[in-house]
């Protein structure tokens, strides 16, 4: 009997010792799998924590199962992709270095046709950094920056000489910029960029499509600079109230078409500086909502060849401002007899054609003074500013020349395209339901009041 018990105990002990050994034998070795991979292989990586840095030198597809973590050492890049035709999907990538000089990143791509999708970047200086990685895709990622002062942060996404890149459906929070340098023919759509410096920043990058993005709570929502042939369509720009505080900033840009965007609650809705710069180029802004900003549209006085039509300028502290004193000339505030809707327009429509019979003019005396003395903005909308404007209207001698005039102002806001991030307008069914509920509430109130009166 003792021999039997001793034998069972010995066998159980050997089994317990063998189990960890078998687990170690079966553990997945990511670096070994990468070393053994052939071009075109797909490597499925199980859940776990894998040490970085990881350098990818073959055209492989890496698929994470159960959110495996590639953990950096806090120095340098976490992942470097040196081969073309690499796909990375389903990973957590964290803990890059903090050197701005060396541009430490969660992932640095150095070759074309790189796809990074459905991954999460945490505690990284730069998130995704592409250098001459043409024809790449950055889709469905979450990128969270290191907790540093904004001047010490890197860019959530940076493209450098990387053309024809799709940047789609990413969430970037707390980084410096999402920036495209010398990268033409890119599409940037359906992204959310928040709590950074410049939400989207384009430098020397032509032929861009920028659509359906949400840029919120940055210093600047979108800044377009030194580029041409840009389409800015149906983006939401809100809460961008930093030192610059532009919803959209435009500097030295040719052939910009901005349509269906919402600039709501920024310091400045749209800022235009020397755009277009080419005498043969234009800027067209149509069907945009510019609402509840401190300044709706701020323009450098020498700006020309801008056309604004079917836009809604709604309850901005100042609808149109000049960066310095003077007047705007050489721009068009309507097209084909259709101007813009101005919430402070006080004209009339005698013939009922939905076009105001007198021009909308921006000629507030106080606003003209603010262009020369910006410190006066502190008293804007105060009784003092209202009294000054009222006095100027009473004594036309003191009325300034109009800074701009819309000859064909709209009497009602035009229909605008939907954008992401805003509650859609109520449907007829919703309105009918609201009326029914209101009628029911009134009936209950009246019935209850009648009962109380009868009891008394």
Short mmCIF file of C-alpha atoms in Angstrom, two decimals:
data_model
loop_
_atom_site.label_atom_id
_atom_site.label_comp_id
_atom_site.label_asym_id
_atom_site.label_seq_id
_atom_site.Cartn_x
_atom_site.Cartn_y
_atom_site.Cartn_z
CA UNK A 1 0.00 0.00 0.00
CA UNK A 2 2.80 2.39 0.91
CA UNK A 3 4.50 1.56 -2.38
CA UNK A 4 1.32 2.38 -4.30
CA UNK A 5 0.89 5.74 -2.55
CA UNK A 6 4.55 6.59 -3.07
CA UNK A 7 4.27 5.71 -6.77
CA UNK A 8 1.20 7.90 -7.28
CA UNK A 9 2.83 10.85 -5.51
CA UNK A 10 5.95 10.50 -7.61
CA UNK A 11 3.92 10.39 -10.85
CA UNK A 12 1.89 13.45 -9.82
CA UNK A 13 5.07 15.39 -9.01
CA UNK A 14 6.58 14.52 -12.36
CA UNK A 15 3.39 15.68 -14.11
CA UNK A 16 3.41 19.03 -12.27
CA UNK A 17 7.06 19.55 -13.19
CA UNK A 18 6.37 18.63 -16.82
CA UNK A 19 3.45 21.07 -17.31
CA UNK A 20 5.45 24.33 -17.23
CA UNK A 21 8.10 22.78 -19.39
CA UNK A 22 5.50 21.85 -21.98
CA UNK A 23 4.04 25.38 -21.81
CA UNK A 24 7.47 26.86 -22.42
CA UNK A 25 8.04 24.50 -25.31
CA UNK A 26 4.74 25.55 -26.91
CA UNK A 27 5.17 29.35 -26.27
CA UNK A 28 5.04 31.41 -29.46
CA UNK A 29 8.34 33.08 -30.36
CA UNK A 30 7.50 36.09 -32.54
CA UNK A 31 11.09 36.94 -33.39
CA UNK A 32 11.82 33.35 -34.40
CA UNK A 33 8.68 33.26 -36.54
CA UNK A 34 9.75 36.45 -38.27
CA UNK A 35 13.24 35.08 -38.92
CA UNK A 36 11.80 31.91 -40.48
CA UNK A 37 9.14 33.68 -42.57
CA UNK A 38 9.18 33.74 -46.35
CA UNK A 39 7.80 36.58 -48.50
CA UNK A 40 4.01 36.33 -48.68
CA UNK A 41 3.62 34.36 -45.43
CA UNK A 42 0.82 35.07 -42.95
CA UNK A 43 1.80 34.84 -39.29
CA UNK A 44 -0.94 34.62 -36.68
CA UNK A 45 0.25 35.90 -33.33
CA UNK A 46 -1.61 34.71 -30.21
CA UNK A 47 -2.34 36.87 -27.19
CA UNK A 48 0.64 37.71 -25.04
CA UNK A 49 3.30 40.33 -24.49
CA UNK A 50 6.18 40.27 -26.98
CA UNK A 51 9.31 42.35 -26.47
CA UNK A 52 10.32 44.97 -28.99
CA UNK A 53 11.91 46.38 -30.93
CA UNK A 54 10.61 44.40 -33.90
CA UNK A 55 12.12 44.86 -37.37
CA UNK A 56 10.15 43.49 -40.33
CA UNK A 57 12.33 42.73 -43.35
CA UNK A 58 10.03 40.40 -45.33
CA UNK A 59 6.72 40.98 -47.13
CA UNK A 60 4.53 39.28 -44.52
CA UNK A 61 1.09 39.66 -42.98
CA UNK A 62 0.98 39.77 -39.18
CA UNK A 63 -2.45 39.16 -37.63
CA UNK A 64 -2.90 39.54 -33.91
CA UNK A 65 -5.40 37.22 -32.20
CA UNK A 66 -6.62 38.38 -28.80
CA UNK A 67 -4.76 41.71 -28.89
CA UNK A 68 -1.13 40.67 -28.50
CA UNK A 69 1.14 43.44 -27.22
CA UNK A 70 4.40 44.52 -28.84
CA UNK A 71 6.13 46.30 -25.96
CA UNK A 72 8.96 48.69 -26.58
CA UNK A 73 11.79 49.35 -24.16
CA UNK A 74 11.14 53.08 -23.84
CA UNK A 75 13.96 53.76 -26.31
CA UNK A 76 13.78 54.09 -30.09
CA UNK A 77 10.98 52.71 -32.28
CA UNK A 78 8.79 49.80 -31.27
CA UNK A 79 8.29 48.44 -34.83
CA UNK A 80 10.26 49.26 -37.97
CA UNK A 81 9.00 48.04 -41.35
CA UNK A 82 11.77 47.86 -43.96
CA UNK A 83 10.02 45.64 -46.54
CA UNK A 84 7.29 46.51 -49.03
CA UNK A 85 3.87 44.81 -48.99
CA UNK A 86 3.58 44.32 -45.23
CA UNK A 87 0.26 44.14 -43.36
CA UNK A 88 -0.11 44.55 -39.60
CA UNK A 89 -3.51 44.03 -37.97
CA UNK A 90 -4.88 43.59 -34.47
CA UNK A 91 -1.96 44.55 -32.19
CA UNK A 92 -1.33 46.75 -29.19
CA UNK A 93 1.90 48.69 -29.75
CA UNK A 94 3.26 50.62 -26.80
CA UNK A 95 6.17 52.33 -25.06
CA UNK A 96 8.32 54.01 -27.69
CA UNK A 97 11.25 56.27 -26.85
CA UNK A 98 10.79 59.98 -26.16
CA UNK A 99 13.43 61.52 -28.43
CA UNK A 100 11.96 64.16 -30.74
CA UNK A 101 15.32 64.48 -32.51
CA UNK A 102 15.26 60.78 -33.44
CA UNK A 103 11.51 60.83 -34.03
CA UNK A 104 10.84 57.72 -31.95
CA UNK A 105 7.60 56.07 -33.06
CA UNK A 106 5.27 53.21 -32.35
CA UNK A 107 5.69 52.17 -35.99
CA UNK A 108 8.02 53.56 -38.64
CA UNK A 109 7.32 52.45 -42.22
CA UNK A 110 10.14 52.77 -44.76
CA UNK A 111 8.71 50.95 -47.78
CA UNK A 112 5.64 51.12 -50.06
CA UNK A 113 2.29 49.37 -49.76
CA UNK A 114 2.23 49.11 -45.99
CA UNK A 115 -1.14 48.43 -44.33
CA UNK A 116 -1.62 49.18 -40.64
CA UNK A 117 -5.14 48.59 -39.44
CA UNK A 118 -7.27 47.86 -36.38
CA UNK A 119 -4.38 48.31 -33.98
CA UNK A 120 -3.92 50.35 -30.82
CA UNK A 121 -0.92 52.58 -30.15
CA UNK A 122 -0.34 53.55 -26.52
CA UNK A 123 2.33 55.64 -24.80
CA UNK A 124 4.11 56.45 -28.06
CA UNK A 125 5.84 59.69 -29.06
CA UNK A 126 5.03 59.48 -32.77
CA UNK A 127 2.26 57.02 -33.54
CA UNK A 128 2.66 55.97 -37.18
CA UNK A 129 5.46 57.53 -39.23
CA UNK A 130 5.67 56.75 -42.96
CA UNK A 131 8.78 57.74 -44.92
CA UNK A 132 8.60 57.20 -48.68
CA UNK A 133 5.94 54.57 -48.05
CA UNK A 134 3.74 55.23 -51.09
CA UNK A 135 0.40 53.47 -51.68
CA UNK A 136 -0.09 52.63 -48.01
CA UNK A 137 -3.20 52.30 -45.83
CA UNK A 138 -3.66 53.49 -42.23
CA UNK A 139 -7.13 52.38 -41.18
CA UNK A 140 -9.13 51.82 -38.01
CA UNK A 141 -6.36 52.49 -35.49
CA UNK A 142 -6.43 54.19 -32.09
CA UNK A 143 -3.38 56.32 -31.37
CA UNK A 144 -2.74 57.72 -27.89
CA UNK A 145 0.27 59.93 -27.30
CA UNK A 146 2.63 60.13 -24.37
CA UNK A 147 1.53 62.38 -21.54
CA UNK A 148 3.87 65.27 -22.31
CA UNK A 149 3.58 69.01 -22.83
CA UNK A 150 2.24 69.62 -26.32
CA UNK A 151 5.57 71.08 -27.51
CA UNK A 152 7.30 67.79 -26.59
CA UNK A 153 4.77 65.47 -28.22
CA UNK A 154 5.22 63.81 -31.57
CA UNK A 155 2.68 63.51 -34.37
CA UNK A 156 -0.04 60.90 -34.15
CA UNK A 157 0.36 60.19 -37.87
CA UNK A 158 3.08 61.66 -40.07
CA UNK A 159 3.56 61.14 -43.80
CA UNK A 160 6.88 62.18 -45.32
CA UNK A 161 7.18 61.93 -49.10
CA UNK A 162 4.50 59.23 -49.06
CA UNK A 163 1.96 59.67 -51.85
CA UNK A 164 -1.37 57.97 -52.53
CA UNK A 165 -1.97 57.02 -48.90
CA UNK A 166 -5.40 56.29 -47.41
CA UNK A 167 -5.85 57.51 -43.81
CA UNK A 168 -9.28 56.31 -42.73
CA UNK A 169 -11.36 55.76 -39.59
CA UNK A 170 -8.61 56.39 -37.05
CA UNK A 171 -8.94 57.94 -33.59
CA UNK A 172 -5.97 60.14 -32.68
CA UNK A 173 -6.01 61.72 -29.23
CA UNK A 174 -3.48 63.89 -27.45
CA UNK A 175 -0.80 63.99 -30.15
CA UNK A 176 0.77 67.06 -31.73
CA UNK A 177 -0.47 66.89 -35.34
CA UNK A 178 -1.68 64.51 -38.01
CA UNK A 179 0.53 65.88 -40.76
CA UNK A 180 1.26 65.26 -44.43
CA UNK A 181 4.60 66.59 -45.72
CA UNK A 182 5.31 66.49 -49.47
CA UNK A 183 2.72 63.72 -49.84
CA UNK A 184 0.35 64.12 -52.79
CA UNK A 185 -2.82 62.29 -53.84
CA UNK A 186 -3.88 61.19 -50.36
CA UNK A 187 -7.37 60.61 -48.98
CA UNK A 188 -8.09 61.44 -45.34
CA UNK A 189 -11.59 60.45 -44.28
CA UNK A 190 -13.74 59.44 -41.31
CA UNK A 191 -11.07 60.18 -38.70
CA UNK A 192 -11.46 61.73 -35.25
CA UNK A 193 -8.57 63.91 -34.11
CA UNK A 194 -8.84 65.58 -30.71
CA UNK A 195 -6.88 67.35 -27.99
CA UNK A 196 -3.85 68.15 -30.13
CA UNK A 197 -2.17 71.12 -31.77
CA UNK A 198 -3.21 70.93 -35.45
CA UNK A 199 -5.82 68.23 -35.97
CA UNK A 200 -4.93 67.81 -39.66
CA UNK A 201 -1.93 69.63 -41.13
CA UNK A 202 -1.00 69.63 -44.82
CA UNK A 203 2.33 71.05 -46.02
CA UNK A 204 3.32 71.04 -49.71
CA UNK A 205 0.83 68.23 -50.35
CA UNK A 206 -1.31 68.52 -53.49
CA UNK A 207 -4.45 66.74 -54.70
CA UNK A 208 -5.92 65.85 -51.32
CA UNK A 209 -9.42 64.64 -50.47
CA UNK A 210 -10.28 65.51 -46.85
CA UNK A 211 -13.79 64.40 -45.93
CA UNK A 212 -16.08 63.33 -43.10
CA UNK A 213 -13.52 63.94 -40.34
CA UNK A 214 -14.19 65.25 -36.83
CA UNK A 215 -11.61 67.73 -35.54
CA UNK A 216 -12.42 68.79 -32.01
CA UNK A 217 -10.76 70.52 -29.07
CA UNK A 218 -7.46 71.17 -30.84
CA UNK A 219 -5.59 74.45 -31.12
CA UNK A 220 -6.43 74.39 -34.87
CA UNK A 221 -8.81 71.95 -36.54
CA UNK A 222 -7.33 71.77 -40.06
CA UNK A 223 -4.41 73.83 -41.38
CA UNK A 224 -3.83 73.77 -45.15
CA UNK A 225 -0.51 75.30 -46.24
CA UNK A 226 1.49 75.68 -49.47
CA UNK A 227 -0.62 73.14 -51.37
CA UNK A 228 -3.04 73.09 -54.31
CA UNK A 229 -6.09 71.24 -55.64
CA UNK A 230 -7.66 70.34 -52.30
CA UNK A 231 -11.20 69.12 -51.63
CA UNK A 232 -12.44 69.80 -48.09
CA UNK A 233 -15.84 68.16 -47.75
CA UNK A 234 -18.31 67.56 -44.92
CA UNK A 235 -15.95 67.81 -41.96
CA UNK A 236 -16.91 68.89 -38.44
CA UNK A 237 -14.58 71.38 -36.77
CA UNK A 238 -15.58 72.33 -33.26
CA UNK A 239 -14.05 73.57 -30.02
CA UNK A 240 -10.72 74.52 -31.61
CA UNK A 241 -9.87 77.45 -29.37
CA UNK A 242 -6.10 77.53 -28.94
CA UNK A 243 -3.88 80.59 -29.48
CA UNK A 244 -4.69 80.46 -33.20
CA UNK A 245 -8.04 78.78 -32.71
CA UNK A 246 -8.97 78.25 -36.35
CA UNK A 247 -11.56 75.72 -37.38
CA UNK A 248 -9.93 75.79 -40.82
CA UNK A 249 -6.75 77.75 -41.53
CA UNK A 250 -5.74 78.30 -45.17
CA UNK A 251 -2.36 79.77 -46.12
CA UNK A 252 -0.90 80.03 -49.64
CA UNK A 253 -3.27 77.41 -51.06
CA UNK A 254 -4.47 77.28 -54.67
CA UNK A 255 -7.75 75.79 -55.90
CA UNK A 256 -9.38 74.88 -52.61
CA UNK A 257 -13.00 73.70 -52.77
CA UNK A 258 -14.56 73.73 -49.29
CA UNK A 259 -18.12 72.41 -49.23
CA UNK A 260 -20.54 71.07 -46.65
CA UNK A 261 -18.29 71.63 -43.64
CA UNK A 262 -19.37 72.71 -40.15
CA UNK A 263 -17.21 75.21 -38.28
CA UNK A 264 -18.94 75.54 -34.93
CA UNK A 265 -17.75 77.03 -31.65
CA UNK A 266 -14.16 77.86 -32.58
CA UNK A 267 -12.27 81.07 -31.97
CA UNK A 268 -12.25 81.64 -35.76
CA UNK A 269 -14.37 79.53 -38.09
CA UNK A 270 -12.30 80.04 -41.27
CA UNK A 271 -9.00 81.90 -41.61
CA UNK A 272 -7.71 82.83 -45.10
CA UNK A 273 -4.17 84.10 -45.73
CA UNK A 274 -2.95 84.78 -49.28
CA UNK A 275 -5.09 82.07 -50.82
CA UNK A 276 -5.08 81.58 -53.68
CA UNK A 277 -1.52 82.70 -54.37
CA UNK A 278 -1.46 81.80 -58.10
CA UNK A 279 -3.23 84.50 -60.18
CA UNK A 280 -4.90 81.75 -62.21
CA UNK A 281 -6.19 79.85 -59.15
CA UNK A 282 -9.38 80.24 -57.10
CA UNK A 283 -10.95 79.40 -53.75
CA UNK A 284 -14.59 78.30 -53.57
CA UNK A 285 -16.48 77.96 -50.28
CA UNK A 286 -20.09 76.79 -50.57
CA UNK A 287 -22.77 75.26 -48.34
CA UNK A 288 -20.70 75.49 -45.17
CA UNK A 289 -22.10 76.25 -41.73
CA UNK A 290 -20.04 78.85 -39.85
CA UNK A 291 -21.76 79.21 -36.49
CA UNK A 292 -21.18 80.41 -32.92
CA UNK A 293 -17.53 81.27 -33.45
CA UNK A 294 -15.93 84.39 -31.99
CA UNK A 295 -15.11 85.32 -35.61
CA UNK A 296 -16.86 83.59 -38.48
CA UNK A 297 -14.47 84.38 -41.33
CA UNK A 298 -11.13 86.15 -40.89
CA UNK A 299 -9.28 87.24 -44.03
CA UNK A 300 -6.03 88.96 -44.87
CA UNK A 301 -6.95 92.22 -46.69
CA UNK A 302 -4.97 91.43 -49.86
CA UNK A 303 -6.79 88.13 -50.40
CA UNK A 304 -8.55 87.97 -53.78
CA UNK A 305 -10.39 85.51 -56.06
CA UNK A 306 -12.41 83.93 -53.26
CA UNK A 307 -16.02 82.96 -53.96
CA UNK A 308 -18.54 82.41 -51.14
CA UNK A 309 -22.04 81.15 -51.93
CA UNK A 310 -24.83 79.32 -50.10
CA UNK A 311 -22.94 79.43 -46.80
CA UNK A 312 -24.67 79.98 -43.46
CA UNK A 313 -23.05 82.56 -41.17
CA UNK A 314 -24.96 82.06 -37.94
CA UNK A 315 -24.58 84.07 -34.74
CA UNK A 316 -20.84 84.57 -34.86
CA UNK A 317 -19.49 87.28 -32.57
CA UNK A 318 -18.12 88.94 -35.70
CA UNK A 319 -19.28 87.57 -39.04
CA UNK A 320 -16.37 88.77 -41.22
CA UNK A 321 -13.14 90.26 -39.91
CA UNK A 322 -9.96 91.60 -41.48
CA UNK A 323 -6.62 90.91 -39.83
CA UNK A 324 -5.86 94.61 -40.27
CA UNK A 325 -7.98 97.59 -41.22
CA UNK A 326 -9.20 98.21 -44.74
CA UNK A 327 -11.60 96.66 -47.21
CA UNK A 328 -11.85 93.42 -49.11
CA UNK A 329 -11.90 93.68 -52.88
CA UNK A 330 -11.63 91.25 -55.74
CA UNK A 331 -13.74 88.57 -54.04
CA UNK A 332 -17.24 87.30 -54.83
CA UNK A 333 -19.89 86.93 -52.15
CA UNK A 334 -22.43 85.34 -54.46
CA UNK A 335 -22.56 83.20 -57.57
CA UNK A 336 -25.28 83.24 -60.22
CA UNK A 337 -27.31 85.63 -58.08
CA UNK A 338 -27.16 83.43 -54.96
CA UNK A 339 -25.30 84.79 -51.94
CA UNK A 340 -25.10 83.60 -48.34
CA UNK A 341 -27.36 83.54 -45.29
CA UNK A 342 -26.37 86.04 -42.59
CA UNK A 343 -28.15 85.76 -39.24
CA UNK A 344 -27.76 89.50 -38.59
CA UNK A 345 -29.15 90.59 -41.96
CA UNK A 346 -31.85 93.21 -41.41
CA UNK A 347 -33.05 93.60 -44.99
CA UNK A 348 -36.32 92.63 -46.66
CA UNK A 349 -37.61 90.60 -49.61
CA UNK A 350 -40.41 92.57 -51.26
CA UNK A 351 -40.63 90.40 -54.38
CA UNK A 352 -40.61 87.09 -52.48
CA UNK A 353 -37.73 85.49 -54.39
CA UNK A 354 -35.90 84.54 -51.17
CA UNK A 355 -33.08 86.97 -52.02
CA UNK A 356 -32.68 90.13 -49.96
CA UNK A 357 -33.50 93.32 -51.85
CA UNK A 358 -30.64 95.28 -50.28
CA UNK A 359 -27.05 94.06 -49.83
CA UNK A 360 -25.70 92.64 -46.62
CA UNK A 361 -22.83 94.88 -45.52
CA UNK A 362 -20.20 94.38 -42.86
CA UNK A 363 -19.55 97.90 -41.63
CA UNK A 364 -19.69 97.98 -37.84
CA UNK A 365 -17.69 100.90 -36.48
CA UNK A 366 -16.68 98.91 -33.42
CA UNK A 367 -15.50 95.96 -35.52
CA UNK A 368 -13.46 98.32 -37.68
CA UNK A 369 -11.81 99.69 -34.55
CA UNK A 370 -11.07 96.14 -33.34
CA UNK A 371 -9.11 95.47 -36.54
CA UNK A 372 -6.76 98.31 -35.57
CA UNK A 373 -6.90 97.83 -31.81
CA UNK A 374 -7.41 94.09 -31.07
CA UNK A 375 -7.50 94.73 -27.32
CA UNK A 376 -10.96 96.27 -27.82
CA UNK A 377 -12.32 92.76 -28.47
CA UNK A 378 -12.59 92.43 -24.70
CA UNK A 379 -15.56 94.83 -24.81
CA UNK A 380 -17.28 93.35 -27.87
CA UNK A 381 -21.05 92.90 -27.41
CA UNK A 382 -20.92 95.12 -24.33
CA UNK A 383 -23.23 98.14 -23.91
CA UNK A 384 -20.29 100.36 -24.90
CA UNK A 385 -19.79 98.65 -28.27
CA UNK A 386 -23.53 98.64 -28.97
CA UNK A 387 -23.77 102.33 -28.15
CA UNK A 388 -20.87 103.16 -30.46
CA UNK A 389 -22.44 101.28 -33.37
CA UNK A 390 -25.82 102.89 -32.71
CA UNK A 391 -24.23 106.33 -32.73
CA UNK A 392 -22.46 105.58 -36.03
CA UNK A 393 -25.78 104.60 -37.61
CA UNK A 394 -27.41 107.76 -36.32
CA UNK A 395 -24.60 109.92 -37.69
CA UNK A 396 -23.54 108.49 -41.07
CA UNK A 397 -20.51 110.76 -41.09
CA UNK A 398 -18.90 108.34 -38.63
CA UNK A 399 -20.05 105.17 -40.38
CA UNK A 400 -17.02 103.27 -41.78
CA UNK A 401 -16.85 102.01 -45.33
CA UNK A 402 -18.15 98.44 -45.70
CA UNK A 403 -15.42 95.81 -45.48
CA UNK A 404 -17.47 93.56 -47.74
CA UNK A 405 -20.94 93.43 -49.28
CA UNK A 406 -23.06 90.43 -50.27
CA UNK A 407 -25.29 91.81 -53.03
CA UNK A 408 -27.62 88.79 -53.01
CA UNK A 409 -28.07 87.67 -49.38
CA UNK A 410 -30.32 84.67 -48.76
CA UNK A 411 -33.42 85.22 -46.66
CA UNK A 412 -33.38 81.65 -45.28
CA UNK A 413 -30.58 79.14 -44.66
CA UNK A 414 -30.01 76.75 -47.58
CA UNK A 415 -30.11 72.98 -47.16
CA UNK A 416 -26.70 71.72 -46.07
CA UNK A 417 -25.22 68.21 -46.36
CA UNK A 418 -25.02 66.08 -43.22
CA UNK A 419 -21.68 65.71 -41.45
CA UNK A 420 -20.46 63.23 -38.83
CA UNK A 421 -20.76 64.08 -35.17
CA UNK A 422 -23.88 66.24 -35.34
CA UNK A 423 -27.41 65.23 -34.44
CA UNK A 424 -29.42 64.97 -37.68
CA UNK A 425 -32.37 67.32 -38.08
CA UNK A 426 -35.71 66.00 -36.83
CA UNK A 427 -37.78 64.04 -39.33
CA UNK A 428 -41.48 64.67 -39.97
CA UNK A 429 -42.34 61.53 -38.00
CA UNK A 430 -40.35 62.79 -35.01
CA UNK A 431 -42.06 66.18 -35.19
CA UNK A 432 -45.52 64.56 -35.32
CA UNK A 433 -44.64 62.36 -32.34
CA UNK A 434 -43.49 65.42 -30.41
CA UNK A 435 -46.78 67.20 -31.18
CA UNK A 436 -48.81 64.17 -30.04
CA UNK A 437 -46.85 63.97 -26.78
CA UNK A 438 -47.29 67.70 -26.23
CA UNK A 439 -51.06 67.43 -26.81
CA UNK A 440 -51.22 64.48 -24.40
CA UNK A 441 -49.32 66.42 -21.75
CA UNK A 442 -51.68 69.40 -22.11
CA UNK A 443 -54.71 67.09 -21.86
CA UNK A 444 -53.38 65.45 -18.69
CA UNK A 445 -52.59 68.85 -17.20
CA UNK A 446 -56.05 70.20 -18.01
CA UNK A 447 -57.78 67.05 -16.75
CA UNK A 448 -55.81 67.07 -13.53
CA UNK A 449 -56.47 70.76 -12.93
CA UNK A 450 -60.21 70.22 -13.49
CA UNK A 451 -60.33 67.40 -10.96
CA UNK A 452 -58.54 69.49 -8.37
CA UNK A 453 -60.95 72.39 -8.87
CA UNK A 454 -64.00 70.12 -8.53
CA UNK A 455 -62.66 68.65 -5.29
CA UNK A 456 -62.13 72.08 -3.84
#
